[in-house]
Tab-separated table of C-alpha atoms in Angstrom:
chain	number	residue	atom	x	y	z
R	1176	VAL	CA	14.662	28.902	14.562
R	1177	ALA	CA	13.747	32.441	15.208
R	1178	GLY	CA	11.009	33.824	13.218
R	1179	GLY	CA	9.323	30.733	12.873
R	1180	ARG	CA	11.306	29.649	9.903
R	1181	LYS	CA	11.564	25.813	9.722
R	1182	PRO	CA	14.908	24.411	9.089
R	1183	SER	CA	15.318	22.021	6.145
R	1184	GLY	CA	15.755	18.466	7.307
R	1185	HIS	CA	13.142	15.686	7.679
R	1186	LYS	CA	10.289	16.261	5.258
R	1187	ASN	CA	8.714	12.845	5.773
R	1188	ARG	CA	6.116	12.145	8.591
R	1189	SER	CA	7.882	10.234	11.350
R	1190	VAL	CA	4.520	9.467	13.561
R	1191	GLN	CA	1.190	8.300	12.702
R	1192	LYS	CA	-1.369	11.103	12.757
R	1193	SER	CA	-4.413	8.822	12.229
R	1194	ASP	CA	-6.708	7.759	15.268
R	1195	ASP	CA	-7.282	4.319	14.059
R	1196	VAL	CA	-6.388	2.027	16.552
R	1197	TYR	CA	-5.701	-0.838	14.165
R	1198	LEU	CA	-3.363	1.203	12.022
R	1199	GLY	CA	-1.576	2.062	15.270
R	1200	LEU	CA	-0.963	-1.482	16.282
R	1201	LEU	CA	0.414	-2.051	12.571
R	1202	VAL	CA	2.732	0.774	13.164
R	1203	LYS	CA	3.781	-0.582	16.370
R	1204	LEU	CA	4.281	-3.961	14.661
R	1205	TYR	CA	6.523	-2.747	11.622
R	1206	LYS	CA	8.350	-0.167	13.941
R	1207	PHE	CA	9.564	-3.400	15.898
R	1208	LEU	CA	10.175	-5.307	12.558
R	1209	ALA	CA	12.047	-2.557	11.008
R	1210	ARG	CA	14.345	-2.073	13.904
R	1211	ARG	CA	14.990	-5.772	14.686
R	1212	THR	CA	15.266	-7.032	11.075
R	1213	ASP	CA	17.831	-5.700	8.541
R	1214	ALA	CA	15.146	-6.062	5.787
R	1215	ASN	CA	14.688	-2.543	4.000
R	1216	PHE	CA	10.979	-4.150	3.150
R	1217	ASN	CA	9.817	-3.321	6.859
R	1218	LYS	CA	11.165	0.218	6.665
R	1219	VAL	CA	9.512	0.904	3.703
R	1220	VAL	CA	6.111	-0.618	4.809
R	1221	LEU	CA	6.299	1.379	8.033
R	1222	LYS	CA	7.002	4.650	6.019
R	1223	ARG	CA	3.861	3.903	3.963
R	1224	LEU	CA	1.564	3.044	7.143
R	1225	ILE	CA	2.398	6.320	8.393
R	1226	MET	CA	1.561	8.268	5.122
R	1227	SER	CA	-1.680	10.329	4.982
R	1228	ARG	CA	-4.571	8.730	3.034
R	1229	MET	CA	-3.954	11.176	-0.076
R	1230	ASN	CA	-0.507	9.642	-0.221
R	1231	ARG	CA	-1.976	6.224	0.002
R	1232	PRO	CA	-3.756	5.691	-3.175
R	1233	SER	CA	-6.024	2.572	-3.775
R	1234	MET	CA	-5.157	0.089	-6.234
R	1235	SER	CA	-7.606	-2.005	-8.406
R	1236	VAL	CA	-7.436	-5.993	-8.613
R	1237	SER	CA	-6.662	-5.619	-12.285
R	1238	GLY	CA	-3.707	-3.211	-11.599
R	1239	VAL	CA	-2.103	-5.766	-9.277
R	1240	ALA	CA	-2.975	-8.640	-11.743
R	1241	ARG	CA	-0.999	-6.743	-14.180
R	1242	MET	CA	1.934	-6.269	-12.144
R	1243	MET	CA	1.864	-9.882	-10.689
R	1244	LYS	CA	2.068	-11.497	-14.436
R	1245	GLY	CA	4.292	-14.439	-14.108
R	1246	HIS	CA	4.633	-14.374	-10.326
R	1247	GLU	CA	1.043	-15.189	-9.279
R	1248	ASP	CA	1.753	-18.530	-7.410
R	1249	LYS	CA	5.136	-17.772	-6.104
R	1250	LYS	CA	4.858	-14.189	-4.579
R	1251	ILE	CA	2.594	-12.020	-2.520
R	1252	ALA	CA	1.518	-8.518	-3.719
R	1253	VAL	CA	1.925	-6.117	-0.821
R	1254	VAL	CA	-0.148	-2.768	-1.223
R	1255	VAL	CA	-0.237	-0.328	1.831
R	1256	SER	CA	-3.774	0.878	0.941
R	1257	THR	CA	-7.292	-0.307	-0.348
R	1258	ILE	CA	-7.583	-2.990	-2.889
R	1259	THR	CA	-10.633	-2.148	-5.212
R	1260	ASP	CA	-12.708	-4.126	-7.689
R	1261	ASP	CA	-12.399	-3.619	-11.475
R	1262	VAL	CA	-15.355	-4.552	-13.454
R	1263	ARG	CA	-13.326	-3.939	-16.629
R	1264	ILE	CA	-11.346	-7.061	-16.130
R	1265	GLN	CA	-13.527	-10.388	-16.605
R	1266	GLU	CA	-11.302	-13.073	-14.892
R	1267	ILE	CA	-8.715	-12.337	-12.407
R	1268	PRO	CA	-5.676	-14.836	-11.769
R	1269	LYS	CA	-5.296	-16.658	-8.436
R	1270	MET	CA	-3.182	-14.351	-6.332
R	1271	ARG	CA	-2.377	-13.920	-2.663
R	1272	ILE	CA	-2.514	-10.055	-1.779
R	1273	CYS	CA	-1.821	-8.201	1.325
R	1274	ALA	CA	-3.536	-4.882	1.902
R	1275	LEU	CA	-4.876	-2.596	4.524
R	1276	ARG	CA	-8.395	-2.945	3.385
R	1277	PHE	CA	-10.345	-4.838	0.485
R	1278	THR	CA	-13.649	-3.686	-0.794
R	1279	GLU	CA	-16.341	-6.307	-0.526
R	1280	SER	CA	-16.571	-7.061	-4.164
R	1281	ALA	CA	-12.705	-7.039	-4.725
R	1282	ARG	CA	-12.259	-9.598	-1.702
R	1283	ALA	CA	-15.064	-11.724	-3.076
R	1284	ARG	CA	-13.377	-12.027	-6.496
R	1285	ILE	CA	-10.034	-12.657	-5.147
R	1286	ILE	CA	-11.335	-15.532	-2.972
R	1287	LYS	CA	-13.576	-16.604	-5.778
R	1288	ALA	CA	-10.471	-17.090	-8.062
R	1289	GLY	CA	-8.954	-19.194	-5.454
R	1290	GLY	CA	-6.671	-16.459	-4.220
R	1291	GLU	CA	-6.059	-15.167	-0.708
R	1292	CYS	CA	-6.361	-11.909	1.027
R	1293	LEU	CA	-3.860	-11.228	3.904
R	1294	THR	CA	-3.805	-8.539	6.467
R	1295	PHE	CA	-0.346	-6.982	7.550
R	1296	ASP	CA	-0.275	-8.767	10.809
R	1297	GLN	CA	-0.780	-12.048	8.939
R	1298	LEU	CA	1.981	-10.935	6.446
R	1299	ALA	CA	4.264	-10.405	9.366
R	1300	LEU	CA	3.893	-13.925	10.325
R	1301	VAL	CA	4.325	-15.477	6.956
R	1302	GLU	CA	6.948	-13.212	5.512
R	1303	PRO	CA	8.579	-11.255	8.310
R	1304	ARG	CA	11.444	-10.021	6.311
R	1305	GLY	CA	9.197	-9.309	3.097
R	1306	THR	CA	11.060	-12.086	0.963
R	1307	ASN	CA	8.731	-13.535	-1.934
R	1308	THR	CA	6.621	-10.413	-1.893
R	1309	ILE	CA	6.159	-7.587	-4.342
R	1310	LEU	CA	5.655	-4.130	-2.824
R	1311	LEU	CA	3.341	-2.089	-5.064
R	1312	ARG	CA	1.404	1.089	-4.739
R	1313	GLY	CA	-1.317	3.085	-6.696
R	1314	LYS	CA	-0.931	6.071	-8.776
R	1315	ARG	CA	-0.521	9.219	-6.729
R	1316	ASN	CA	-1.331	11.646	-9.507
R	1317	ALA	CA	-4.424	9.807	-10.498
R	1318	ARG	CA	-6.513	12.355	-8.388
R	1319	GLU	CA	-9.137	14.304	-9.913
R	1320	ALA	CA	-7.960	17.391	-8.387
R	1321	VAL	CA	-4.188	17.123	-10.020
R	1322	LYS	CA	-5.923	17.624	-13.432
R	1323	HIS	CA	-6.321	21.231	-12.271
R	1324	PHE	CA	-2.818	21.920	-11.160
R	1325	GLY	CA	-0.404	24.163	-13.054
R	1326	THR	CA	-0.996	26.918	-15.398
R	1327	PRO	CA	-4.396	27.070	-17.257
R	1328	GLY	CA	-3.687	25.917	-20.976
R	1329	ALA	CA	-0.556	24.448	-20.304
R	1330	PRO	CA	-0.050	20.978	-21.754
R	1331	GLY	CA	0.379	17.897	-19.380
């Protein structure tokens, strides 16, 4: 539009901006799955793979364990970000988790508990339509910077 004004329309990112080749391959895979399957799960995963790192906050092992209570043996937790270790939780249950990355200590603890760490290409083979999965995400507003937003002195 003349004058450089952007017309309102698509606000979400539609293409990957990262230079990560492996992430690019996952985007390619999930673009295919989103198109060829009628499962909404693949569309959501694709959207999250394309997101910036700031919009893909990490999640701790304890957070996943809390959300998976009662489903540990039946379902796979899917997190489109990094899984980090949490020293505040002594014992973690046996869980199957799919994530982009795992910290070394988080991976070791999950495997030690008898769980499984999956990558997204492995998940596409096991559950191509996303059935028997629980899609989770970290708290986006947990960033330290968010504390300083808004009027100084205002509550919240």
